[in-house]
Amino acid sequence: MYVRYPAAIAFVALGAIAVLSGLLDVTKGSNAAPELLLPGAVLVAIGAYELQRLPTPSAVTATGVYTMVVWGWVVAICTSAPIYLMAQATTRVDDALFESTAGFTTTAATTLVPEDLPRGILAFRALSQWTAGAAALLVAVVLVPTFTGGIERLIIGSRRQAMISPSLRGGIRNVSLLYGSLTAAVLVAYFAAGMGPFDAMTYSATTVSSGGFANHSESLAFFDSATVEWIATLTMFVSAVSAPALWWLLKRESPALVLNSREFRLYLASFVAATSALATWQWGWGGGTAIRRSALAVTSAMSTTGLVAAPLPSFDTGALVILLGLTGIGTMAVAIGGGFHYLRVLEAWGIARRELQYQVHPRSVRVVKLGRKQALSEESLNRTNGYVMLFVGFVTLGAFVVALSDPNLNIGYAISAAISAISTSGPVPAAEGVMIDPGEFHGAGRAALMVLMVLGRLSIYPVILAVGGLFVRLIHLRRTL
Amino acid sequence: MSLTANPKTKSALDKVLLDNTLTPQVSRKRENPTLHVMGTGLMALAPGMLFAAAIEWGSSTSHDEWALVLSAIISFVVGVGLRTTTKIEADLQPTSVFSIVAWTWVACSVVGALPFWFGSMFGWGSFDAALFEAISGFSCSGSTVIPDIEANGRGVLMWRQLTHWYGGMGVVVLAVTVLPHLGVGGLALMTAEAPGHSSDRIAPRVSETARRLWTLYLGVTVAILLALWAMPSVNLYDAVAHASATAATGGFSTYNNSVAHFGSVWVEMILVTGMIFCGISFALHFRALREGPKTYGRSGETRWYLYLLFGGIAVITFLNQVTLDVDFGTNLRDSVFNVTTLVSSTGFANARPDGIGDFVLWAGAAQMIMLGFMVIGGCTGSTSGGSKVMRARVLAHQTVRELKRLRHPRGVFTIKMGRRDALPETIVASTLAFMAMFFFVTLFGTIAVAAMGVDLLTAASGAISSMSNMGPALGEAGPTSNFLAFPRPARMVLATLMLIGRLEIYAVLLMFASMTKSIKLRAAAAANSTGRP
């Protein structure tokens, strides 16, 4: 059940977006329609049949939920890769697998040239990111707290959580409403700003999902439109805000509660400070352009989207380091994007600060607070500490494997690539202002980046649990045999 | 704190201030432990400066002997002045201890920079460079901004080496006695860890502990000195200079090519042995002298340190063999030397034209490992820098525990180090907090340096190297280069990081806490005396 049920859901979702992409391809008279429509229909049929046959999971443990989520993702990635091959978007299996992983982890890293791709595949890429964004949000906001009340319980304040996800069905409805309405609004805004309908659809899908796939190699710079850039900036800024907080604001229950949230204030302060710093550095572009493009680069990094309007190497070195740091931190907790999250930064800072206070008053008893009232338990602090170590450990390990795959690779390049991958961002400035092109990485390096993308998208712990569970099962099986 | 507090519970600092403001003074000496210890430290520098002046005068390589003599006079006079006008209170508060340590280090660095500033090394307009060199010396980092080391006089270069040795003396006592007692960043673990190499077991009094540790430190220095002097390519001057830097795990050399100047594998092996030895806790060495070498085997941290060292050597040698065009002998020699110099946080360089000592040219994966070594460093209680092997152990155990908790959310798991009981959660939390602080400070340092136009790799590795008191970095500031690769303001940022890293972060962050508290109490006392609320 832990594999078949999520696999069936993945098949249905994947089949649906393949069929939709195929239909879009047909309307534009491209040649990829059959390669998308046929497998899409087959996948939908298989998935629907399986879902009808399998019992709906109930009384699932925390490990069970995590395992299902991880296998759902893995199946989606592995199944969508052949579609790229069939549609002749690429002839290499590793390229297809990388593109598929980037798509379903909402990472803007690609090995393909968008201009060479048929419209159906461009739509398929964009929709895979949109679907993955929606799924990630559903898992974080609804599924995990509902079924386990475990790790993510800390991240979602109980009151805010109750608002957006009163029940399983209510949660799914509210998240769908939030995500769907945001996408629709951005689509209309892009269209009104001068984008064609196809571009408006795909770019809105990849902007809202914090994916970052673009239909043009120049990304947003292709449009050379200040309005488009401001729309993208605003969308990315919003998509990096915690979904329960957004819901709270949307319902106009109490905006002050969100605005007073330490995490939101830190997020806002980071945005303002980073944008100001970048704009000051790049003032030579002209005041308006500097502010606009800096704001876009900052929100792109903070939301881990990866859309760009100015080539990143054109930024000053200090600005690039700030952007890399923001990419590593990523979004607020329980937002659409990835990264380490501002809430964990606050917790880590709280722990460090408490230790500083202990040095002055060794016998005092102090708690780490997120707000005026919300004191964090030692258990949750330990968990954050564990997450920090795993995050840093995986980045280090990933960077090591990437560096190992190419002896001539700059080590700064490898570290930047690893941070970018685990934050599910995409294009990241590396040493000497070089842009990361995943196509440059060799087999093992690429594989490491793909693993990091999946780890980052699913917040590490679920992947470890799922893989750990698999090992335990294998050991049991071996003992039984 | 209110002045009307219960007299039984008021701190010594409160007593000082109350006595000074509300009651007539009995003694002319003012109770100020920071200035008192600072004075002692400054007085201690004077003999070193005079020794260096004598070498300068004897070698006639330059005319910096007057700079050294003048600096010695200033150091001694200021030191005596501070020491005679102040005294130490009976009951020191933790904030006062942090303040003492940090301000003494700063004062020694400032006065220690005077010979470089007065002399011909940098010139009058470059006090920042002189200060950088002194901070690098006293913090046992070994990063330099001298463009041509060999163009300087022997005496002033000897003083540069002695700054390491003085710094090492301070570090030994600080790391073995003061910081573990205060429980800084989980260092209380030193007293909990089997077989226990805590300071309070060396001697009952801190002063006696310090005396014994310094004797051991001097003995180690002399042993390295004699071993080096026995080599045909090393004269007494070089032996003294390099023994001082090795015992302190500093890394300064009197030659532009550092250790590569000697071109001797035997010299390198002596230094490697010295660096490995000095990367282990001096308290453990002391215990081993009494209980035999098996003591080392019983220390979990030392075992991890040696696993890390020899494991690192094996992996780096393999990677270099695969990726570089080099014969195995040269590869092994240079890999052993460079891994040891980074694991012990010394920072000597052995980049020869026929070797592979410049690790900036190694494969990216090998450089990644070297960067990891920079972060970890040596053992607690040693003269080495970095975040320490002990903390790396706690982190590893904590990660495993979190993974277990993930599988069994309601399970109770403890961390055991060695054969002892479960590690107290306070120590685990303290260690993790230290690492978080280490990470934050390094990150801020990286951003600050990169903001001044330095590329990411050089900025990040420079910040890590400085925080870990390593010496060389990667990128533009590798072992064959120097910190002139950084702009002047960036060097000051890095010098601050060196101080922060050397004093285990908290001392520097809290060095103003005692002053702030003092100001608040004085203000409260003044308000009380005038009847204002």
mmCIF file of C-alpha atoms in Angstrom, chain A residues 63 151 281 317-318 321-322 324 345 348-349 351-352 355-356 359-360 362 382-383 385-386 389-390 396 399-400 403-404 407 409-412 415-416 461 464-465 469 472, chain B residues 94-95 98 182-184 319 323 363-365 367-369 371 395 398-399 402-403 405-407 425 430 432-433 437 440 447 450-451 453-457 474 506 509-510:
data_model
loop_
_atom_site.group_PDB
_atom_site.id
_atom_site.type_symbol
_atom_site.label_atom_id
_atom_site.label_comp_id
_atom_site.label_asym_id
_atom_site.label_seq_id
_atom_site.Cartn_x
_atom_site.Cartn_y
_atom_site.Cartn_z
ATOM 1 C CA THR A 63 6.457 6.760 8.869
ATOM 2 C CA ILE A 151 7.562 17.192 12.631
ATOM 3 C CA TRP A 281 25.739 47.890 -5.558
ATOM 4 C CA THR A 317 30.515 39.507 -5.860
ATOM 5 C CA GLY A 318 29.091 40.578 -2.507
ATOM 6 C CA VAL A 321 27.099 35.859 -1.898
ATOM 7 C CA ILE A 322 24.004 37.464 -0.400
ATOM 8 C CA LEU A 324 23.481 32.463 -2.365
ATOM 9 C CA VAL A 345 17.008 30.289 11.309
ATOM 10 C CA ALA A 348 18.930 28.277 15.591
ATOM 11 C CA TRP A 349 19.538 31.913 16.511
ATOM 12 C CA ILE A 351 19.439 28.500 20.696
ATOM 13 C CA ALA A 352 22.711 30.359 20.151
ATOM 14 C CA GLU A 355 23.694 29.903 25.216
ATOM 15 C CA LEU A 356 25.162 33.388 25.255
ATOM 16 C CA GLN A 359 27.381 32.312 29.905
ATOM 17 C CA VAL A 360 26.361 35.451 31.803
ATOM 18 C CA PRO A 362 24.851 30.124 34.274
ATOM 19 C CA ASN A 382 16.749 19.213 19.276
ATOM 20 C CA ARG A 383 14.886 18.393 16.115
ATOM 21 C CA ASN A 385 19.459 21.052 15.585
ATOM 22 C CA GLY A 386 19.228 17.666 13.936
ATOM 23 C CA MET A 389 23.213 19.085 10.899
ATOM 24 C CA LEU A 390 21.530 16.999 8.234
ATOM 25 C CA THR A 396 28.757 19.032 2.182
ATOM 26 C CA ALA A 399 29.287 19.219 -2.932
ATOM 27 C CA PHE A 400 31.959 16.585 -2.309
ATOM 28 C CA ALA A 403 33.595 17.965 -6.875
ATOM 29 C CA LEU A 404 34.640 14.322 -7.082
ATOM 30 C CA PRO A 407 38.666 17.022 -10.730
ATOM 31 C CA LEU A 409 35.735 21.759 -10.959
ATOM 32 C CA ASN A 410 36.010 24.853 -8.788
ATOM 33 C CA ILE A 411 35.082 23.942 -5.227
ATOM 34 C CA GLY A 412 32.995 27.112 -4.833
ATOM 35 C CA ILE A 415 29.222 24.109 -3.027
ATOM 36 C CA SER A 416 26.965 26.616 -4.788
ATOM 37 C CA TYR A 461 13.402 13.745 7.136
ATOM 38 C CA ILE A 464 15.472 9.385 5.337
ATOM 39 C CA LEU A 465 12.500 7.678 6.950
ATOM 40 C CA GLY A 469 12.120 1.881 6.218
ATOM 41 C CA VAL A 472 14.606 -2.276 7.528
ATOM 42 C CA PRO B 94 31.820 34.690 34.541
ATOM 43 C CA THR B 95 31.373 37.942 32.609
ATOM 44 C CA PHE B 98 35.351 36.655 29.634
ATOM 45 C CA LEU B 182 32.841 28.148 32.386
ATOM 46 C CA GLY B 183 31.319 25.435 30.195
ATOM 47 C CA VAL B 184 31.814 27.417 26.998
ATOM 48 C CA LEU B 319 42.593 11.364 -4.547
ATOM 49 C CA THR B 323 43.856 13.146 -10.135
ATOM 50 C CA ALA B 363 41.155 18.358 -7.129
ATOM 51 C CA GLY B 364 37.960 19.967 -5.866
ATOM 52 C CA ALA B 365 37.020 16.914 -3.782
ATOM 53 C CA GLN B 367 39.947 20.698 -1.330
ATOM 54 C CA MET B 368 36.496 19.997 0.089
ATOM 55 C CA ILE B 369 38.056 17.595 2.577
ATOM 56 C CA LEU B 371 37.946 22.723 4.067
ATOM 57 C CA LEU B 395 27.356 16.506 16.514
ATOM 58 C CA GLN B 398 23.353 13.933 18.015
ATOM 59 C CA THR B 399 22.641 13.350 14.319
ATOM 60 C CA GLU B 402 17.842 12.377 15.804
ATOM 61 C CA LEU B 403 17.609 9.705 13.130
ATOM 62 C CA ARG B 405 14.113 9.500 17.201
ATOM 63 C CA LEU B 406 12.650 9.860 13.755
ATOM 64 C CA ARG B 407 12.092 6.143 13.622
ATOM 65 C CA GLU B 425 21.623 17.390 27.736
ATOM 66 C CA SER B 430 25.684 23.978 24.561
ATOM 67 C CA LEU B 432 25.044 22.614 19.306
ATOM 68 C CA ALA B 433 24.586 26.267 20.188
ATOM 69 C CA MET B 437 27.180 30.495 16.578
ATOM 70 C CA PHE B 440 26.516 32.400 11.937
ATOM 71 C CA ILE B 447 29.356 38.093 3.412
ATOM 72 C CA ALA B 450 32.750 39.099 -0.262
ATOM 73 C CA ALA B 451 31.030 42.473 -0.130
ATOM 74 C CA GLY B 453 34.874 42.348 -3.937
ATOM 75 C CA VAL B 454 36.539 39.067 -2.968
ATOM 76 C CA ASP B 455 35.370 35.965 -4.829
ATOM 77 C CA LEU B 456 33.141 33.499 -3.016
ATOM 78 C CA LEU B 457 35.661 30.706 -2.508
ATOM 79 C CA LEU B 474 41.728 28.423 -0.508
ATOM 80 C CA TYR B 506 31.693 33.763 23.601
ATOM 81 C CA LEU B 509 30.889 38.485 22.265
ATOM 82 C CA LEU B 510 30.712 38.959 26.021
#
